[in-house]
Every structure is written in C-alpha cells, then in structure tokens.
C-alpha cells in the first residue's frame, strides 16, 4: 500500500481525494505547506502530493529521499516550485495534472474582465448601502475590443473561443508552434505587436526563467494607455512594483489578478485577523481599478473532479508498478 501525504490540504478538496475506492492508497492530509520547515512530517511516507505554493527545492527533495519518498505528485499543472533536476538525480519521480477543465480558468478570466469593465465590484458595494447612483460606474463593451492572449495552450484556446463569442478580435502569441483556429477574428502575432495593439491582455503561460517578470516596466511602456491586464497563471509573470507604477501613471487602466508573486503563505489561508505585512500587496489592492481573487480560477466542481481523478490514477499506477501517463510525468 502506498502511503501518501497530501500537503496544503483544504477541507473543500478532501472529499474529492478519497482513498475509499483506491485500496492501494493510504492518504494522510496535512494543512501545512511542504517546505524545509515541515518536511519532517514526511517520515514514513512513500509519496507526497503537493499544490502550487509548496516548496520542493533541492534541500527538501534530498530530505524526502532520505526518508524514502519515491514520488512527488502535483495536483496542479504548474511545476516551477519543484527542482526537477534534483528530483531526477535523487531518483524521485514527479508527475502533475497537465490539464483540468481549462474552461474553469478561462471563464474566471472573463469574470475578471467583466467585473473590471463594468465596475461590478464597486456597484455591489454601493447597492449593499442603498446607494444606487450610477456616477463613476461607466463601463465599456467587450464587443469590438482587441484582446491579446499570451500563451495558447488549452486555457488560452478556451478563452479565445469565449471572447470570439463576445465579438472581440483576438491576438495570440506563443513561443511554441501553435495551430490557430480558422477564424477571421483570431490571429497569431509577435509579443511586441500584441502589447502594442491589445485593449486587454491575458496571461496564460508557465513560469520559467524566460517568463519571470514578463510584464515589467519595459512591457508596460509598449502597451496602450489604459490597457487592462489579467493574470490567472503565475504571479511572478508580472512585476508587481512595475504594475503599481503603471497604475499610478494610468498607463494600466484595469488590473485583474488571481495570482500574486508573493502569495505563498497568504493565499488559501484566512488572514482576516492578521496585521498585513506585505506593503506591496496592500498598496496594490488600494487601487479602485484593481480586482484580486485568491487563486480560485481552478475552483469549480468540474475542475476538482478532473484534478482528483488524474492525481489518484497516477498514484495508483505508481503503486502497481505501471508506467505513469507520459503527459503527466515530468
């Protein structure tokens, strides 16, 4: 039987990750993030299952190898928090969930766009106080706008389809060879052209050394005045301090984030009674044209079901000595 420790485990996801129908697995849930401080909890485990803010650097992986952990399963698509070279050297297999209801994230992007474009967040608060004044709530149509999608994987494709239905012109860029749907309103362009012509820009690429702070001061200088930026991918794709400066200059007219580059230790936890310690984040959310959600783009019943199914299948295959799905293995 494979004993698996689920780290960063939340009550809402545990019903999806039941070992009831997987007799080969014994699952233990830990609310703590996996890090150098909590790696001692892995004693006696054969595998660990982690999420986006767990930390598996070389030091943590070496300690996992010492206690006999042979598999790291990520219940997410991104893997920038795992030192893959160290894992290979230590003979620890790593797998992930390469895709899980791309529609969930794409639809959340549109929710952020509409919230910002129609000032739903401000209107909601006004009506709760019996204030029905429309002054200051003037929005704009998505129809006819040019939306740039950076990264044209499954989520980017889903988003492009939704935006086409809104009547948007869609520009896409991706370093990998991509197939563009045969639609007059979708075109592939270079990154600089996308920045220059987009009214709205949405990020859908992995975090790598090449994409770290992809959106920085230089990128903002090449955008239209008043552009809307949406990021539901990885927080460090965006230089937050450069964002704040762009907001102050009104170069950035609207900002919708579901991720934040310093979100570890903050997102997925109730910090409502804590004294805010992140001055950059506090400044960011002080702007009236900024909407931040706490990494919930994936958070639908459909997506959680797919994440659980793929993850449990990988764990079961590993225990039974079967090869892991090549699309899941890293």
Short mmCIF file of C-alpha atoms in Angstrom, two decimals:
data_model
loop_
_atom_site.label_atom_id
_atom_site.label_comp_id
_atom_site.label_asym_id
_atom_site.label_seq_id
_atom_site.Cartn_x
_atom_site.Cartn_y
_atom_site.Cartn_z
CA UNK A 1 0.00 0.00 0.00
CA UNK A 2 1.29 3.43 -0.98
CA UNK A 3 1.21 5.89 1.91
CA UNK A 4 0.69 9.41 0.51
CA UNK A 5 0.90 12.71 2.34
CA UNK A 6 -1.30 15.47 0.91
CA UNK A 7 0.19 18.86 1.81
CA UNK A 8 -1.61 22.22 1.73
CA UNK A 9 -4.74 20.12 2.07
CA UNK A 10 -8.00 22.04 2.38
CA UNK A 11 -11.36 20.77 3.70
CA UNK A 12 -13.11 21.56 0.41
CA UNK A 13 -10.87 19.23 -1.61
CA UNK A 14 -10.67 16.22 0.72
CA UNK A 15 -13.97 14.66 -0.44
CA UNK A 16 -12.54 14.58 -3.97
CA UNK A 17 -9.33 12.86 -2.83
CA UNK A 18 -10.77 9.88 -1.03
CA UNK A 19 -8.89 6.58 -0.91
CA UNK A 20 -12.19 4.75 -0.41
CA UNK A 21 -12.20 3.45 -3.98
CA UNK A 22 -8.42 3.09 -4.18
CA UNK A 23 -7.42 0.28 -1.81
CA UNK A 24 -3.80 0.59 -2.95
CA UNK A 25 -3.56 4.04 -1.37
CA UNK A 26 -3.44 5.30 2.21
CA UNK A 27 -3.91 9.07 2.25
CA UNK A 28 -2.87 11.36 5.09
CA UNK A 29 -3.85 15.05 4.92
CA UNK A 30 -1.69 17.90 6.21
CA UNK A 31 -2.90 21.50 6.25
CA UNK A 32 0.72 22.71 6.34
CA UNK A 33 2.63 23.67 3.21
CA UNK A 34 5.51 21.33 2.44
CA UNK A 35 8.79 23.17 2.98
CA UNK A 36 12.12 22.74 4.73
CA UNK A 37 10.31 23.54 7.99
CA UNK A 38 7.62 20.88 7.61
CA UNK A 39 9.47 18.14 5.72
CA UNK A 40 9.81 16.17 8.98
CA UNK A 41 6.12 15.28 8.57
CA UNK A 42 7.11 13.06 5.63
CA UNK A 43 8.64 10.37 7.82
CA UNK A 44 7.06 7.06 6.84
CA UNK A 45 5.54 8.32 3.59
CA UNK A 46 6.09 6.75 0.17
CA UNK A 47 4.81 9.71 -1.82
CA UNK A 48 3.76 13.31 -1.34
CA UNK A 49 1.04 15.21 -3.16
CA UNK A 50 1.57 18.96 -3.32
CA UNK A 51 -0.05 22.15 -4.59
CA UNK A 52 1.16 25.43 -6.11
CA UNK A 53 2.75 27.02 -3.03
CA UNK A 54 4.54 24.00 -1.58
CA UNK A 55 8.33 24.28 -1.81
CA UNK A 56 10.35 21.38 -3.19
CA UNK A 57 13.81 22.77 -3.69
CA UNK A 58 16.97 20.68 -3.62
CA UNK A 59 17.17 20.67 0.19
CA UNK A 60 13.60 19.45 0.65
CA UNK A 61 13.95 16.80 -2.06
CA UNK A 62 17.16 15.48 -0.51
CA UNK A 63 15.38 15.08 2.81
CA UNK A 64 12.47 13.35 1.09
CA UNK A 65 14.87 10.89 -0.50
CA UNK A 66 16.42 10.12 2.89
CA UNK A 67 13.05 9.16 4.41
CA UNK A 68 12.12 7.03 1.39
CA UNK A 69 9.71 9.21 -0.59
CA UNK A 70 9.77 7.97 -4.19
CA UNK A 71 7.09 10.06 -5.89
CA UNK A 72 6.02 13.71 -5.91
CA UNK A 73 2.56 14.24 -7.38
CA UNK A 74 1.48 17.79 -8.14
CA UNK A 75 -2.29 18.28 -8.14
CA UNK A 76 -1.88 21.24 -10.48
CA UNK A 77 -0.38 21.97 -13.89
CA UNK A 78 2.47 24.31 -12.92
CA UNK A 79 5.70 22.85 -11.59
CA UNK A 80 8.01 25.84 -11.10
CA UNK A 81 8.11 25.08 -7.35
CA UNK A 82 9.92 21.75 -7.88
CA UNK A 83 13.63 21.37 -8.63
CA UNK A 84 13.26 18.78 -11.37
CA UNK A 85 17.00 18.32 -11.85
CA UNK A 86 17.43 17.47 -8.18
CA UNK A 87 14.46 15.10 -8.30
CA UNK A 88 15.94 13.19 -11.24
CA UNK A 89 19.32 12.99 -9.54
CA UNK A 90 17.68 11.58 -6.42
CA UNK A 91 15.54 9.12 -8.44
CA UNK A 92 12.29 10.70 -7.25
CA UNK A 93 9.59 10.60 -9.92
CA UNK A 94 7.48 13.72 -10.44
CA UNK A 95 4.08 13.92 -12.06
CA UNK A 96 1.41 16.57 -12.45
CA UNK A 97 -2.08 17.24 -13.79
CA UNK A 98 -1.32 18.68 -17.25
CA UNK A 99 -4.85 19.95 -17.80
CA UNK A 100 -8.03 20.18 -15.77
CA UNK A 101 -11.12 21.84 -17.15
CA UNK A 102 -9.39 24.69 -19.00
CA UNK A 103 -12.85 26.22 -19.24
CA UNK A 104 -12.79 26.87 -15.47
CA UNK A 105 -9.78 29.18 -15.68
CA UNK A 106 -10.85 30.75 -18.96
CA UNK A 107 -14.29 31.58 -17.57
CA UNK A 108 -12.68 33.11 -14.46
CA UNK A 109 -10.63 35.35 -16.74
CA UNK A 110 -13.81 36.60 -18.38
CA UNK A 111 -15.37 37.11 -14.94
CA UNK A 112 -12.44 39.37 -14.02
CA UNK A 113 -12.70 41.23 -17.33
CA UNK A 114 -16.41 41.89 -16.88
CA UNK A 115 -16.02 42.83 -13.22
CA UNK A 116 -13.45 45.46 -14.16
CA UNK A 117 -15.05 46.68 -17.38
CA UNK A 118 -18.48 47.15 -15.75
CA UNK A 119 -17.18 48.01 -12.26
CA UNK A 120 -19.26 45.23 -10.70
CA UNK A 121 -17.16 45.23 -7.53
CA UNK A 122 -17.92 48.90 -6.89
CA UNK A 123 -21.60 48.60 -7.82
CA UNK A 124 -22.05 45.62 -5.49
CA UNK A 125 -20.76 47.56 -2.50
CA UNK A 126 -22.87 50.62 -3.34
CA UNK A 127 -26.14 48.71 -3.58
CA UNK A 128 -25.50 47.00 -0.23
CA UNK A 129 -25.52 50.50 1.26
CA UNK A 130 -28.70 51.52 -0.64
CA UNK A 131 -26.65 53.72 -2.96
CA UNK A 132 -28.00 53.39 -6.50
CA UNK A 133 -26.09 56.31 -8.02
CA UNK A 134 -24.51 55.40 -11.37
CA UNK A 135 -21.91 58.18 -11.36
CA UNK A 136 -18.43 56.66 -11.52
CA UNK A 137 -19.68 53.30 -12.84
CA UNK A 138 -19.44 53.98 -16.56
CA UNK A 139 -18.03 50.88 -18.25
CA UNK A 140 -17.21 49.69 -21.75
CA UNK A 141 -18.27 46.90 -24.09
CA UNK A 142 -16.07 43.88 -24.67
CA UNK A 143 -17.53 43.62 -28.16
CA UNK A 144 -15.17 45.17 -30.68
CA UNK A 145 -12.16 45.20 -28.33
CA UNK A 146 -8.81 43.60 -29.16
CA UNK A 147 -7.73 41.01 -26.58
CA UNK A 148 -4.18 39.67 -26.50
CA UNK A 149 -3.67 36.13 -25.17
CA UNK A 150 -0.09 35.33 -24.15
CA UNK A 151 0.23 31.54 -24.27
CA UNK A 152 -2.07 29.47 -26.46
CA UNK A 153 -2.41 26.20 -24.62
CA UNK A 154 -5.73 24.67 -23.66
CA UNK A 155 -6.75 27.57 -21.40
CA UNK A 156 -5.75 30.15 -23.99
CA UNK A 157 -7.75 28.31 -26.65
CA UNK A 158 -10.80 28.11 -24.41
CA UNK A 159 -10.55 31.83 -23.64
CA UNK A 160 -10.19 32.69 -27.33
CA UNK A 161 -13.39 30.81 -28.10
CA UNK A 162 -15.31 32.62 -25.36
CA UNK A 163 -14.03 36.03 -26.44
CA UNK A 164 -14.91 35.35 -30.05
CA UNK A 165 -18.46 34.86 -28.86
CA UNK A 166 -18.32 38.30 -27.25
CA UNK A 167 -17.33 39.83 -30.57
CA UNK A 168 -13.70 40.50 -29.66
CA UNK A 169 -10.72 40.47 -32.01
CA UNK A 170 -8.20 38.05 -30.52
CA UNK A 171 -4.41 38.22 -30.90
CA UNK A 172 -2.34 35.29 -29.66
CA UNK A 173 1.36 34.73 -29.13
CA UNK A 174 3.22 31.61 -28.06
CA UNK A 175 6.87 30.55 -28.43
CA UNK A 176 5.80 27.02 -29.38
CA UNK A 177 4.33 26.08 -32.76
CA UNK A 178 0.57 26.55 -32.47
CA UNK A 179 -2.45 25.92 -34.59
CA UNK A 180 -4.76 28.89 -34.94
CA UNK A 181 -8.46 28.16 -35.50
CA UNK A 182 -9.62 29.16 -38.96
CA UNK A 183 -11.48 32.21 -37.71
CA UNK A 184 -11.18 35.73 -39.07
CA UNK A 185 -11.19 37.21 -35.55
CA UNK A 186 -8.16 35.23 -34.22
CA UNK A 187 -4.60 35.96 -35.40
CA UNK A 188 -1.12 34.96 -34.29
CA UNK A 189 1.32 37.84 -33.79
CA UNK A 190 4.66 38.55 -32.16
CA UNK A 191 4.70 39.52 -28.48
CA UNK A 192 5.56 43.17 -29.14
CA UNK A 193 2.71 43.52 -31.63
CA UNK A 194 0.30 42.01 -29.13
CA UNK A 195 1.38 44.51 -26.48
CA UNK A 196 1.01 47.44 -28.84
CA UNK A 197 -2.46 46.64 -30.19
CA UNK A 198 -4.36 44.96 -27.32
CA UNK A 199 -7.02 46.70 -25.26
CA UNK A 200 -6.96 43.73 -22.87
CA UNK A 201 -4.04 41.35 -22.23
CA UNK A 202 -4.46 37.97 -20.54
CA UNK A 203 -1.52 35.80 -19.45
CA UNK A 204 -1.60 32.02 -19.90
CA UNK A 205 1.99 30.83 -19.86
CA UNK A 206 4.11 28.84 -17.40
CA UNK A 207 6.60 30.48 -15.05
CA UNK A 208 10.14 29.85 -16.30
CA UNK A 209 13.37 31.88 -16.15
CA UNK A 210 12.39 33.33 -19.54
CA UNK A 211 8.90 34.39 -18.44
CA UNK A 212 9.77 35.68 -14.96
CA UNK A 213 8.56 39.31 -14.86
CA UNK A 214 7.50 39.01 -18.48
CA UNK A 215 5.30 42.02 -17.79
CA UNK A 216 7.69 44.63 -16.44
CA UNK A 217 8.29 48.37 -16.86
CA UNK A 218 9.51 47.86 -20.41
CA UNK A 219 6.46 45.81 -21.36
CA UNK A 220 4.10 48.43 -19.92
CA UNK A 221 5.82 51.13 -21.96
CA UNK A 222 4.88 49.24 -25.15
CA UNK A 223 1.18 48.91 -24.24
CA UNK A 224 -1.75 51.18 -24.99
CA UNK A 225 -2.68 53.77 -22.39
CA UNK A 226 -5.46 52.46 -20.16
CA UNK A 227 -4.90 48.80 -21.05
CA UNK A 228 -6.48 46.02 -18.97
CA UNK A 229 -4.17 43.26 -17.70
CA UNK A 230 -5.43 39.87 -16.47
CA UNK A 231 -3.18 37.25 -14.85
CA UNK A 232 -4.53 33.85 -13.81
CA UNK A 233 -1.33 31.88 -14.47
CA UNK A 234 1.59 32.50 -12.12
CA UNK A 235 2.15 35.58 -10.00
CA UNK A 236 5.78 36.16 -10.93
CA UNK A 237 4.92 36.62 -14.59
CA UNK A 238 4.15 40.18 -13.52
CA UNK A 239 6.50 42.61 -11.78
CA UNK A 240 4.13 43.87 -9.08
CA UNK A 241 6.08 47.06 -8.35
CA UNK A 242 6.06 47.92 -12.06
CA UNK A 243 2.30 47.29 -12.01
CA UNK A 244 1.83 49.78 -9.21
CA UNK A 245 3.81 52.43 -11.07
CA UNK A 246 1.80 51.76 -14.25
CA UNK A 247 -1.43 52.12 -12.27
CA UNK A 248 -0.27 55.42 -10.77
CA UNK A 249 0.56 56.77 -14.25
CA UNK A 250 -2.79 55.45 -15.59
CA UNK A 251 -0.87 53.51 -18.22
CA UNK A 252 -2.54 50.45 -16.68
CA UNK A 253 -6.25 51.21 -16.56
CA UNK A 254 -7.52 47.93 -15.10
CA UNK A 255 -5.82 45.03 -13.34
CA UNK A 256 -7.34 41.63 -12.57
CA UNK A 257 -5.23 39.09 -10.69
CA UNK A 258 -5.95 35.60 -9.48
CA UNK A 259 -2.28 35.08 -8.56
CA UNK A 260 0.40 37.14 -6.84
CA UNK A 261 4.17 36.66 -6.89
CA UNK A 262 4.40 36.60 -3.06
CA UNK A 263 1.19 34.63 -2.48
CA UNK A 264 2.85 31.70 -0.66
CA UNK A 265 1.86 31.78 2.98
CA UNK A 266 -1.00 34.18 2.26
CA UNK A 267 -3.37 32.71 -0.34
CA UNK A 268 -5.54 29.72 0.65
CA UNK A 269 -5.50 30.89 4.28
CA UNK A 270 -7.71 33.13 6.41
CA UNK A 271 -5.59 36.19 7.23
CA UNK A 272 -8.51 38.48 8.11
CA UNK A 273 -7.41 38.91 11.74
CA UNK A 274 -3.71 39.36 10.93
CA UNK A 275 -1.80 42.60 10.61
CA UNK A 276 -0.89 42.97 6.90
CA UNK A 277 2.85 42.60 6.48
CA UNK A 278 3.11 42.82 2.70
CA UNK A 279 3.22 46.54 1.94
CA UNK A 280 3.39 45.96 -1.82
CA UNK A 281 0.19 43.89 -1.82
CA UNK A 282 -1.55 46.39 0.46
CA UNK A 283 -0.71 49.18 -1.98
CA UNK A 284 -1.82 47.10 -4.94
CA UNK A 285 -5.31 46.38 -3.63
CA UNK A 286 -5.81 50.01 -2.60
CA UNK A 287 -6.47 50.98 -6.23
CA UNK A 288 -10.16 51.14 -7.19
CA UNK A 289 -9.43 49.65 -10.63
CA UNK A 290 -7.77 46.50 -9.26
CA UNK A 291 -9.59 43.24 -8.52
CA UNK A 292 -7.71 40.36 -6.85
CA UNK A 293 -9.07 36.87 -6.19
CA UNK A 294 -7.19 34.32 -4.12
CA UNK A 295 -6.06 31.79 -6.75
CA UNK A 296 -9.55 30.44 -7.34
CA UNK A 297 -9.54 30.24 -11.13
CA UNK A 298 -9.36 26.44 -10.96
CA UNK A 299 -12.01 26.23 -8.24
CA UNK A 300 -15.01 24.53 -9.83
CA UNK A 301 -16.56 21.14 -9.13
CA UNK A 302 -15.65 20.00 -12.62
CA UNK A 303 -12.01 21.02 -12.32
CA UNK A 304 -11.55 19.50 -8.86
CA UNK A 305 -13.06 16.23 -10.09
CA UNK A 306 -10.61 16.11 -13.01
CA UNK A 307 -7.63 17.01 -10.81
CA UNK A 308 -8.54 14.29 -8.32
CA UNK A 309 -9.15 11.66 -10.99
CA UNK A 310 -5.82 12.29 -12.73
CA UNK A 311 -3.83 12.50 -9.49
CA UNK A 312 -5.32 9.34 -7.96
CA UNK A 313 -4.75 7.44 -11.20
CA UNK A 314 -1.07 8.48 -11.22
CA UNK A 315 -0.63 7.40 -7.59
CA UNK A 316 -2.35 4.07 -8.23
CA UNK A 317 -0.29 3.39 -11.36
CA UNK A 318 2.91 4.11 -9.42
CA UNK A 319 1.92 1.72 -6.62
CA UNK A 320 1.04 -1.01 -9.12
CA UNK A 321 4.32 -0.57 -10.98
CA UNK A 322 2.65 0.66 -14.14
CA UNK A 323 4.19 3.46 -16.22
CA UNK A 324 2.82 6.91 -15.45
CA UNK A 325 0.91 8.65 -18.21
CA UNK A 326 3.54 10.35 -20.40
CA UNK A 327 1.52 13.58 -20.37
CA UNK A 328 1.59 13.62 -16.57
CA UNK A 329 5.22 12.63 -15.98
CA UNK A 330 7.85 15.37 -15.69
#
